[in-house]
Amino acid sequence: MNVILNPMVTEEVMMANAIRALTMDAVQKANSGHPGMPMGMADVAAVLFSRFITVDPTQHDWPDRDRLVLSAGHGSMLLYALNHLIGYPDMDMAEIRRFRQWGARTAGHPEYGHAQGIEVTTGPLGQGIATAVGMALAERMMAARFPDLTNHYTYVIAGDGCLMEGVGQEAIDLAGHLRLGKLIVLWDDNGITIDGDTKLSTTTDQIARFRASGWNTAVCDGHKPVEISRAIFDARASKRPTLIACRTVIGFGAPAKQGTHEVHGAPLGVEEVRSARAHLGWDSAPFEVPDAVYAAFGRPARRGRDARAMWEKRFAASPNREAFVAMMKADSAPLRRPMAAFKAKLIEKSPSVATRKASEMALEVVNGVLPFTIGGSADLTGSNLTRTTGMESIAANSFAGRYIHYGIREHGMAAAMNGLALHGGFRPYGGTFLAFADYCRPAIRLAALMGIPTIFVMTHDSIGLGEDGPTHQPVETLASLRAIPNLVVLRPCDAVETAEAWEIALETRDRPVLMALSRQSLPTLRSEARTNLTASGGYVLRATERRDVTLIATGSEVEIAWEAADRLAKEGIAAAIVSLPSFELFAAQPKAYRDEVLGEAPRIGVEAAIRMGWGEVLRPDDAFIGMTGFGASAPAPELYRQFGITADAVAETAHRLTGK
């Protein structure tokens, strides 16, 4: 198609107008979407692609590419238009036409794995910028290990909402503290939110805030390519992360609606689209792009291809290439023999330890064998026990270590771990108390949605934490986490199950894993560890020749079930014990296996949490011994007595159900 463009329009303005036109057309056809941000940030995006970004559409996942994170995910057409124009093969015009339709790669918000060139699922504002901090941190950590093979930037396009959300502050504080100089945030500073002018809800001086957090800052006119280019050029030379406030007009080019909140999240309308085309001098029909535009975007595509080819030559000549491949592959196979030997020792010694301590013991094996595991904690290292022997801390200008002090930033930690996992080269795990999983929940949910193997270590998992009281006792948290699709929740009962939980977490590649670990010491109940029984989700821990009742328990309550079974045996009732460390893994087993494990006898569920979610294993006439409300502040043994989660209570319930 040879359309003659206005000779007065520069190439980058032409590229930007192509983004605007595709955005208007796609949103109008779908009768749904957010045209304002893509139209406002089109000039910034055009300059970024024309002059700076290094990506190769022919090999979208090569390790040393730049990362582009659209934190303001509602403006997804900006990313889809860019990926189409630069030539990602799975983003043809048919996908642009199918914007927001069933089965399209062009979802309402960018979704990782749906299309090439989408580095992270964004939508909940603030999660994108926080995840990008993890990506930028991963780049610095890989560069410390492989300086000849790692040197790229992480760019973020963010809006006012990304900066208002609390997770954004946690993220920028951490990034500034660590001086992540290859992180560049392009802020769509248009002064508009859905409700109207930002003055309705904020008077924060964002430039001052970022500077106070250790960032470099700059301001540019977001519609003047020379200013945009200068700001990005200077940012790339900074040793600190950079915020560029791009002063833009939301919906730029739509003459009647630009600069107003009306253009934020609704189609422009047929007449306004027609007026915008005339205003921009865009003569092409809907969903048609001049050859000159494709040619202009072809230049950065070739630049990226050449950069990738040069990287491959360095890689072929690098003495570190095998180690680099191993890091990127993150294969846990070398762990199998050492972990098997470790579990055998556990069986032999039968230690009585909290599962948080058992986790630390297992991590000594894990971190001693696997170089790609990266630990951390939200200022609870001594409680979560996530740091093992010899792990050096990550610090500004010192990225060779393997332990990250996230500070009291659970929101930011969880999102940053997602970024580490998405970047590649590392398997991150990080800890906090289980009650604070709610602070991590948006990132946990996104990890599950993206299918990435982030590992969340949550300790102090029940009323068993004792005196800290109900604010820290997560009675409802397990149920709510088990409700998240594609998340594996593991609540091990002893040191052996905890070691097996770590095996599962490191072998799992397609979804996140969350461990719920006890504060209080628990006896070793397993006497066999040749097979990873925890991987089945549930299994018969203690069998009986006949089965009068089945006691089903998780975590610290398996010990209570065991004590109850001992008492019942003396009283003539045969009680089998089922350990159920993972509802999700158990539900994935064949029905015949589940039926065999659960049996036909009356069942009693035991867990120091609410009953919600137990309906998968308990029938209406079965019983549950657990919590019905919040906890209290007292020593753990007293709490279990006061709330009736005891071996005596289990035994009495068994008598009632069996009639014996």
XYZ file of C-alpha atoms in Angstrom:
660
model
C 0.000 0.000 0.000
C 1.629 3.253 -1.149
C -0.087 6.090 0.659
C 1.511 9.513 0.298
C 2.006 11.046 3.730
C 2.222 14.714 4.576
C 5.891 15.599 3.879
C 5.847 18.003 6.863
C 5.225 15.134 9.278
C 8.421 13.713 10.737
C 8.983 9.970 10.727
C 8.524 9.614 14.482
C 5.294 11.613 14.426
C 4.138 9.353 11.603
C 4.980 6.319 13.748
C 3.086 7.837 16.668
C 0.053 8.611 14.531
C -0.027 5.002 13.365
C -0.284 3.951 17.009
C -3.094 6.457 17.533
C -4.986 5.315 14.444
C -4.778 1.623 15.320
C -5.883 2.420 18.871
C -8.886 4.426 17.728
C -9.910 1.780 15.200
C -9.532 -1.210 17.540
C -11.342 0.412 20.460
C -14.111 1.679 18.209
C -14.615 -1.735 16.584
C -14.678 -3.476 19.968
C -16.873 -0.724 21.402
C -14.691 -1.133 24.478
C -11.260 -0.040 25.651
C -9.053 2.836 26.739
C -7.884 5.066 23.892
C -6.676 7.983 26.019
C -3.317 6.712 27.264
C -2.127 5.111 23.992
C -2.961 8.268 22.066
C -1.292 10.456 24.684
C 1.867 8.353 24.998
C 2.206 7.491 21.318
C 4.996 10.041 20.737
C 6.973 8.745 23.724
C 6.571 5.156 22.546
C 7.572 6.049 18.990
C 10.799 7.707 20.165
C 11.566 4.818 22.521
C 11.252 2.306 19.698
C 12.797 4.455 16.990
C 15.953 5.362 18.892
C 16.494 3.212 21.969
C 14.762 -0.075 22.679
C 16.513 -3.309 21.746
C 14.141 -6.169 20.967
C 14.092 -8.730 18.178
C 10.647 -9.799 16.974
C 12.175 -12.815 15.199
C 13.452 -14.178 18.533
C 11.249 -12.583 21.129
C 12.732 -14.262 24.202
C 16.490 -13.906 23.716
C 17.964 -13.281 27.167
C 19.626 -9.890 26.714
C 16.684 -8.049 25.182
C 15.345 -4.889 26.770
C 12.165 -5.362 28.780
C 9.157 -3.110 28.231
C 6.513 -3.204 30.959
C 3.191 -1.491 30.313
C 2.305 -0.845 33.940
C -0.713 1.193 32.869
C -2.172 -1.991 31.414
C -5.529 -0.469 30.530
C -3.709 1.237 27.647
C -2.997 -2.164 26.126
C -3.546 -1.006 22.560
C -0.320 0.966 22.833
C 1.604 -2.285 23.306
C -0.392 -4.234 20.747
C 0.069 -1.516 18.135
C 3.812 -1.364 18.819
C 4.195 -5.138 18.617
C 2.235 -5.263 15.387
C 4.152 -2.439 13.758
C 7.604 -3.718 14.721
C 6.735 -7.132 13.356
C 6.052 -9.711 16.053
C 4.757 -12.586 13.914
C 1.829 -13.441 16.191
C 0.474 -9.876 16.230
C -0.893 -9.450 12.730
C -3.669 -7.052 11.791
C -6.266 -9.743 12.353
C -5.339 -9.693 16.046
C -5.662 -5.908 16.174
C -9.111 -6.209 14.619
C -10.086 -8.788 17.274
C -9.171 -6.522 20.186
C -10.901 -7.647 23.407
C -12.703 -10.537 21.708
C -12.885 -14.198 22.712
C -9.675 -16.067 21.929
C -7.759 -13.000 20.780
C -4.182 -12.340 21.842
C -5.219 -8.726 22.235
C -6.897 -9.039 25.621
C -8.314 -6.060 27.476
C -5.117 -5.855 29.530
C -1.787 -7.384 28.447
C -1.495 -11.014 29.468
C 1.847 -12.763 29.725
C 2.018 -15.841 27.528
C -0.806 -14.749 25.238
C 1.485 -13.038 22.767
C 5.148 -12.396 22.142
C 6.527 -9.109 23.435
C 4.275 -9.112 26.510
C 6.697 -9.397 29.426
C 4.192 -9.392 32.276
C 0.460 -9.453 32.922
C -0.620 -5.986 33.989
C -3.944 -4.529 34.923
C -3.999 -3.944 38.679
C -2.268 -0.579 38.771
C 1.125 -0.470 40.449
C 1.857 -4.162 39.914
C 3.629 -3.483 36.629
C 6.130 -0.979 37.985
C 6.722 -3.161 41.053
C 7.314 -6.256 38.917
C 9.661 -4.259 36.713
C 11.802 -3.529 39.769
C 12.329 -7.284 40.083
C 13.231 -7.491 36.391
C 15.740 -4.661 36.712
C 17.192 -6.281 39.816
C 17.522 -9.597 37.972
C 19.404 -7.830 35.179
C 21.917 -6.396 37.648
C 22.304 -9.762 39.383
C 22.860 -11.603 36.099
C 25.306 -8.892 35.001
C 27.283 -9.452 38.207
C 27.578 -13.123 37.295
C 27.828 -12.828 33.508
C 29.074 -9.319 32.642
C 29.842 -10.317 29.062
C 26.322 -11.630 28.451
C 24.009 -9.272 30.347
C 23.518 -5.570 29.688
C 19.987 -4.403 29.013
C 17.386 -1.908 30.199
C 13.965 -2.242 31.776
C 11.519 0.393 30.540
C 8.181 1.038 32.223
C 5.248 3.026 30.903
C 3.264 4.067 33.959
C 0.299 6.298 34.682
C -0.901 8.318 37.630
C -2.690 5.285 39.052
C 0.529 3.243 39.099
C 2.156 5.972 41.173
C -0.809 6.400 43.522
C -1.112 2.729 44.456
C 0.775 1.815 47.623
C 2.746 -0.965 45.971
C 4.282 1.686 43.720
C 5.864 3.450 46.684
C 7.282 0.193 48.023
C 8.741 -0.544 44.608
C 10.347 2.829 43.990
C 11.796 2.898 47.495
C 13.457 -0.493 46.972
C 14.697 0.410 43.478
C 16.162 3.691 44.669
C 17.836 2.024 47.625
C 19.460 -0.574 45.362
C 20.351 2.028 42.704
C 18.926 0.079 39.803
C 20.340 2.371 37.155
C 18.996 0.449 34.167
C 15.388 0.981 35.223
C 13.646 3.831 33.386
C 10.040 4.779 34.133
C 8.195 6.850 31.531
C 5.360 8.482 33.446
C 2.297 9.493 31.443
C 1.904 12.782 33.292
C -1.433 13.869 31.838
C -3.189 15.039 35.013
C -6.291 12.933 34.372
C -7.867 9.924 36.088
C -11.231 8.285 35.491
C -12.993 10.641 37.898
C -11.453 13.737 36.345
C -8.477 15.988 37.062
C -5.877 14.456 39.372
C -6.282 17.507 41.605
C -9.484 15.886 42.830
C -7.473 13.283 44.728
C -3.772 14.139 44.930
C -1.363 17.025 45.306
C 1.770 14.886 45.675
C 4.896 16.249 44.020
C 5.919 13.037 42.278
C 9.264 14.417 41.153
C 10.164 15.265 44.749
C 8.896 11.878 45.944
C 11.049 9.947 43.508
C 14.076 12.077 44.283
C 13.563 11.448 47.985
C 13.587 7.731 47.188
C 16.958 7.951 45.504
C 15.882 8.307 41.882
C 17.167 10.471 39.080
C 14.330 12.518 37.570
C 13.624 14.439 34.390
C 10.740 16.295 32.779
C 9.931 16.484 29.087
C 7.152 17.511 26.755
C 5.694 14.144 25.828
C 4.804 15.362 22.351
C 8.222 16.704 21.350
C 10.530 13.938 20.111
C 13.715 15.936 20.716
C 12.874 16.460 24.402
C 11.766 12.847 24.841
C 14.951 11.576 23.244
C 17.202 13.774 25.361
C 15.498 12.644 28.557
C 15.823 8.946 27.717
C 19.440 9.388 26.585
C 20.365 11.023 29.882
C 18.451 8.392 31.859
C 20.414 5.586 30.230
C 23.621 7.178 31.480
C 22.438 7.498 35.080
C 23.650 5.174 37.830
C 20.283 5.543 39.536
C 16.820 4.544 38.340
C 15.123 7.343 36.457
C 11.615 8.742 36.390
C 10.827 10.776 33.284
C 7.694 12.861 33.705
C 6.321 12.974 30.171
C 3.873 15.877 30.101
C 1.176 14.650 27.759
C -2.377 15.361 26.667
C -4.605 12.351 27.204
C -6.289 11.330 23.951
C -3.912 13.558 21.964
C -5.295 14.097 18.469
C -8.990 13.792 19.292
C -9.960 17.460 18.949
C -13.168 17.496 21.021
C -12.169 15.059 23.755
C -8.412 15.265 24.238
C -7.332 16.464 27.653
C -10.546 15.288 29.345
C -11.437 12.233 31.387
C -14.038 11.332 28.742
C -11.301 9.894 26.523
C -9.816 7.699 29.243
C -11.899 4.549 29.041
C -14.472 4.697 26.266
C -14.509 4.642 22.449
C -14.193 8.050 20.847
C -17.269 7.592 18.676
C -17.488 7.544 14.889
C -17.548 11.317 14.446
C -14.649 11.965 16.837
C -12.564 9.278 15.143
C -13.230 10.946 11.805
C -12.277 14.334 13.242
C -9.129 12.928 14.827
C -8.005 11.433 11.514
C -8.407 14.799 9.865
C -6.696 16.577 12.761
C -3.699 14.225 12.585
C -3.555 14.205 8.788
C -4.086 10.461 8.752
C -5.692 9.505 5.450
C -5.518 5.719 5.652
C -8.648 3.622 5.989
C -9.365 1.889 9.310
C -6.847 -0.863 10.095
C -4.623 0.158 7.209
C -1.051 1.359 7.744
C 1.189 2.977 5.104
C 4.255 1.078 3.937
C 6.393 3.974 5.108
C 5.298 3.334 8.696
C 6.193 -0.349 8.521
C 9.538 0.649 7.019
C 10.155 3.068 9.877
C 9.429 0.375 12.464
C 11.557 -2.040 10.474
C 14.691 -0.114 11.407
C 14.486 -0.746 15.183
C 13.543 -4.346 14.373
C 16.759 -4.719 12.367
C 18.701 -2.972 15.120
C 17.419 -5.513 17.589
C 18.161 -8.404 15.271
C 21.742 -7.188 14.809
C 22.176 -6.745 18.563
C 20.896 -10.254 19.154
C 23.290 -11.662 16.523
C 26.216 -9.875 18.196
C 25.129 -11.263 21.568
C 25.043 -14.769 20.133
C 28.639 -14.362 18.955
C 29.668 -13.250 22.451
C 27.748 -16.133 23.902
C 29.461 -18.661 21.618
C 32.885 -17.316 22.653
C 32.096 -16.901 26.339
C 33.816 -19.179 28.864
C 30.663 -18.734 30.989
C 28.160 -20.010 28.447
C 27.499 -23.368 30.125
C 26.950 -21.735 33.495
C 24.688 -19.148 31.846
C 22.577 -21.847 30.206
C 22.306 -23.687 33.512
C 21.115 -20.543 35.284
C 18.529 -19.809 32.622
C 17.332 -23.424 32.569
C 17.000 -23.543 36.372
C 16.850 -27.328 36.395
C 16.293 -28.824 39.842
C 17.398 -32.336 38.825
C 20.791 -32.028 40.621
C 18.848 -31.677 43.879
C 17.320 -35.164 43.830
C 20.157 -37.230 45.278
C 21.234 -34.744 47.970
C 17.618 -34.264 49.025
C 17.038 -38.012 49.144
C 20.053 -38.361 51.446
C 18.784 -35.480 53.575
C 15.343 -37.050 53.959
C 16.927 -40.359 54.944
C 18.773 -38.565 57.749
C 15.535 -36.971 58.874
C 13.901 -40.392 59.108
C 16.888 -41.688 61.072
C 17.057 -38.792 63.542
C 13.341 -37.899 63.708
C 13.860 -34.298 64.834
C 11.148 -32.314 66.575
C 11.314 -28.906 64.890
C 8.977 -26.217 63.621
C 8.339 -26.575 59.906
C 9.817 -23.091 59.428
C 13.033 -24.532 60.908
C 12.649 -27.657 58.793
C 12.374 -25.351 55.797
C 15.661 -23.696 56.712
C 17.261 -27.137 57.049
C 15.980 -28.155 53.616
C 17.137 -24.856 52.147
C 20.665 -25.575 53.305
C 20.578 -28.504 50.891
C 18.754 -26.594 48.156
C 20.994 -23.533 48.165
C 24.112 -25.658 48.462
C 23.268 -27.478 45.232
C 21.298 -25.039 43.066
C 23.005 -21.739 42.150
C 19.883 -20.073 40.805
C 17.794 -19.882 43.996
C 17.452 -16.364 45.397
C 16.137 -15.904 48.924
C 14.670 -13.002 50.795
C 12.285 -11.821 53.460
C 10.141 -8.811 54.277
C 12.259 -7.911 57.310
C 11.500 -11.223 59.026
C 14.615 -13.213 58.198
C 15.087 -14.439 61.765
C 11.463 -15.591 61.899
C 10.982 -16.926 58.371
C 14.424 -18.617 58.418
C 14.904 -18.025 54.699
C 18.641 -17.273 54.795
C 21.126 -20.129 54.734
C 24.849 -20.481 55.331
C 27.030 -18.332 53.116
C 24.267 -16.320 51.449
C 25.558 -12.793 50.888
C 23.179 -9.853 50.813
C 22.301 -7.918 47.688
C 23.162 -4.248 48.048
C 23.518 -1.158 45.869
C 26.403 -1.755 43.465
C 26.879 -5.256 44.912
C 24.677 -7.768 43.141
C 26.632 -11.002 43.322
C 24.850 -12.190 46.470
C 21.815 -14.428 46.798
C 19.776 -12.819 49.568
C 17.492 -9.802 49.256
C 16.429 -7.674 52.211
C 13.059 -6.461 50.949
C 12.352 -4.392 54.044
C 8.845 -4.100 55.415
C 7.389 -4.156 51.925
C 5.307 -7.313 51.470
C 3.448 -5.843 48.461
C 6.689 -4.877 46.776
C 8.511 -8.075 47.685
C 5.906 -10.345 46.122
C 5.766 -8.305 42.914
C 9.550 -8.038 42.681
C 9.835 -11.810 43.062
C 7.477 -12.173 40.108
C 9.804 -9.906 38.149
C 12.824 -12.017 39.087
C 10.996 -15.139 37.932
C 9.819 -13.537 34.685
C 13.265 -12.223 33.810
C 14.830 -15.668 33.906
C 18.006 -16.933 35.496
C 16.645 -17.170 39.038
C 14.082 -19.023 41.135
C 13.077 -16.529 43.819
C 11.583 -17.340 47.181
C 10.665 -14.839 49.855
C 9.137 -14.940 53.291
C 6.709 -13.222 55.586
C 4.022 -14.271 58.068
C 1.025 -16.090 56.610
C -1.313 -13.407 57.989
C 0.469 -10.922 55.734
C -0.218 -12.971 52.625
C -3.067 -10.522 52.128
C -0.440 -7.839 51.513
C 1.101 -10.109 48.871
C -2.179 -11.311 47.386
C -2.314 -9.215 44.185
C 1.128 -10.466 43.177
C 0.344 -14.043 44.251
C -2.796 -13.923 42.126
C -0.899 -12.536 39.130
C 1.791 -15.210 39.511
C -0.966 -17.825 39.347
C -2.595 -16.082 36.385
C 0.721 -15.913 34.509
C 1.737 -19.446 35.469
C 5.178 -18.498 36.769
C 7.088 -20.423 39.472
C 7.454 -17.854 42.231
C 7.842 -19.441 45.687
C 6.142 -17.787 48.657
C 7.320 -18.870 52.111
C 4.723 -18.049 54.768
C 5.480 -18.866 58.394
C 3.523 -18.531 61.669
C 0.656 -20.255 59.949
C -2.028 -20.609 62.645
C -3.114 -19.837 66.202
C -0.023 -21.856 67.054
C 2.039 -18.674 66.840
C 0.575 -17.818 70.218
C 0.940 -14.541 72.060
C 1.023 -12.160 69.085
C -2.717 -12.620 68.990
C -5.515 -12.510 66.429
C -3.964 -9.790 64.245
C -1.223 -12.271 63.357
C -3.216 -15.518 63.472
C -4.373 -16.332 59.910
C -7.518 -18.334 60.595
C -9.140 -17.576 57.209
C -6.029 -17.147 55.074
C -5.487 -20.762 54.050
C -9.026 -21.004 52.681
C -8.646 -17.792 50.708
C -5.312 -18.859 49.230
C -6.634 -22.288 48.289
C -9.380 -20.465 46.384
C -6.836 -18.934 43.965
C -6.742 -20.997 40.754
C -3.357 -22.383 39.682
C -1.715 -21.802 43.070
C -0.266 -24.759 44.971
C -0.606 -24.310 48.737
C 1.536 -26.667 50.841
C 1.097 -27.080 54.596
C 3.546 -29.780 55.677
C 3.185 -31.654 58.956
C 6.820 -32.404 59.742
C 10.423 -32.089 58.568
C 10.064 -34.801 55.918
C 6.984 -33.255 54.329
C 8.721 -29.876 54.431
C 11.711 -31.232 52.515
C 9.304 -32.766 50.015
C 7.510 -29.429 49.743
C 10.768 -27.830 48.632
C 11.260 -30.585 46.057
C 7.785 -29.873 44.717
C 8.313 -26.113 44.659
C 11.553 -26.372 42.701
C 10.205 -28.946 40.251
C 7.081 -26.890 39.569
C 7.576 -24.677 36.517
C 4.069 -23.624 35.485
C 2.581 -22.063 38.609
C 3.529 -20.512 41.942
C 3.885 -22.464 45.162
C 3.085 -21.173 48.645
C 4.266 -22.886 51.823
C 2.445 -22.428 55.127
C 4.895 -23.250 57.927
C 4.533 -23.529 61.677
C 6.150 -21.518 64.428
C 5.810 -24.320 66.991
C 7.908 -27.482 66.999
C 6.362 -30.623 65.505
C 7.507 -34.250 65.747
C 8.681 -36.199 62.719
C 5.776 -38.511 61.907
C 6.911 -39.935 58.595
C 8.887 -43.159 58.725
C 9.422 -43.578 54.981
C 10.728 -41.103 52.427
C 11.715 -43.024 49.314
C 8.677 -41.608 47.537
C 7.580 -37.979 47.683
C 4.179 -38.626 49.202
C 3.544 -34.898 49.644
C 3.414 -34.629 45.838
C 0.166 -36.604 45.882
C -1.410 -33.853 47.973
C -2.845 -36.347 50.440
C -1.971 -39.855 51.551
C -2.555 -42.357 54.323
C 0.076 -41.517 56.895
C -1.122 -44.103 59.410
C -3.031 -47.115 58.177
C -5.199 -49.593 60.094
C -6.347 -53.118 59.230
C -9.943 -52.000 59.484
C -11.031 -48.391 59.387
C -13.671 -47.137 61.810
C -12.916 -43.458 61.268
C -10.591 -41.368 59.112
C -8.796 -38.417 60.666
C -7.771 -35.906 57.998
C -5.383 -33.166 59.071
C -2.839 -30.698 57.742
C 0.323 -29.160 59.133
C 0.599 -28.872 62.888
C -2.750 -30.572 63.442
C -1.521 -33.919 62.096
C 0.232 -34.333 65.444
C -3.121 -33.822 67.195
C -4.738 -36.425 64.949
C -1.921 -38.847 65.752
C -2.404 -38.406 69.495
C -6.144 -38.895 69.069
C -5.580 -42.076 67.048
C -3.405 -43.459 69.850
C -6.164 -42.835 72.388
C -8.859 -44.268 70.109
C -6.828 -47.413 69.504
C -6.810 -48.071 73.253
C -10.578 -47.587 73.248
C -11.223 -50.066 70.436
C -11.668 -47.601 67.551
C -9.388 -47.974 64.530
C -8.525 -44.493 63.252
C -6.605 -44.082 60.003
C -4.747 -40.795 59.557
C -4.639 -38.937 56.250
C -2.116 -36.138 55.922
C -3.427 -33.572 53.441
C -0.586 -31.108 52.807
C -2.036 -29.797 49.519
C -5.708 -29.656 48.598
C -4.774 -28.696 45.009
C -2.390 -31.587 44.401
C -4.814 -34.044 45.991
C -7.692 -32.805 43.821
C -5.530 -33.485 40.756
C -5.176 -37.191 41.621
C -7.400 -39.809 39.980
C -10.739 -40.315 41.694
C -9.899 -43.919 42.489
C -6.813 -42.829 44.407
C -8.709 -40.155 46.317
C -11.478 -42.580 47.213
C -8.961 -45.129 48.437
C -7.175 -42.577 50.617
C -10.330 -41.097 52.114
C -12.179 -44.386 52.580
C -15.843 -44.923 53.359
C -15.655 -44.545 57.139
C -16.792 -41.341 58.884
C -14.286 -38.525 58.460
C -13.044 -35.827 60.809
C -11.128 -32.862 59.431
C -8.683 -31.157 61.781
C -7.109 -27.798 61.007
C -6.527 -24.696 63.120
C -8.374 -22.602 60.544
C -11.917 -22.187 59.255
C -13.778 -25.037 57.535
C -14.264 -23.251 54.207
C -12.770 -25.325 51.393
C -12.943 -28.618 53.246
C -16.075 -29.593 51.349
C -13.901 -31.368 48.786
C -12.924 -34.032 51.328
C -15.624 -33.842 54.010
C -19.198 -34.949 53.368
C -22.199 -33.251 55.005
C -22.346 -35.779 57.822
C -18.610 -35.665 58.514
C -17.114 -33.462 61.232
C -14.592 -30.649 61.354
C -12.549 -29.481 64.305
C -11.050 -26.050 63.771
C -11.730 -22.350 64.069
C -15.022 -20.516 63.688
C -13.753 -17.023 64.469
C -10.608 -15.075 65.196
C -7.919 -16.237 67.598
C -6.659 -14.640 70.801
C -3.465 -13.669 72.570
C -2.115 -16.465 74.776
C 0.479 -19.246 74.704
C -0.181 -21.677 71.850
C -1.076 -24.735 73.978
C -3.673 -22.695 75.854
C -5.180 -21.437 72.590
C -5.582 -24.965 71.257
C -7.312 -25.955 74.492
C -9.581 -22.917 74.583
C -10.639 -23.321 70.952
C -11.174 -27.055 71.304
C -8.592 -28.211 68.798
C -7.281 -31.101 70.867
C -6.774 -34.837 70.690
C -9.545 -35.250 73.263
C -11.957 -33.292 71.083
C -11.059 -35.408 68.065
C -11.493 -38.621 70.012
C -14.846 -37.560 71.434
C -16.060 -36.643 67.952
C -14.913 -40.029 66.652
C -16.962 -41.772 69.349
C -20.005 -39.749 68.361
C -19.639 -40.435 64.624
C -18.980 -44.144 65.021
C -21.429 -44.747 67.821
C -18.744 -46.647 69.751
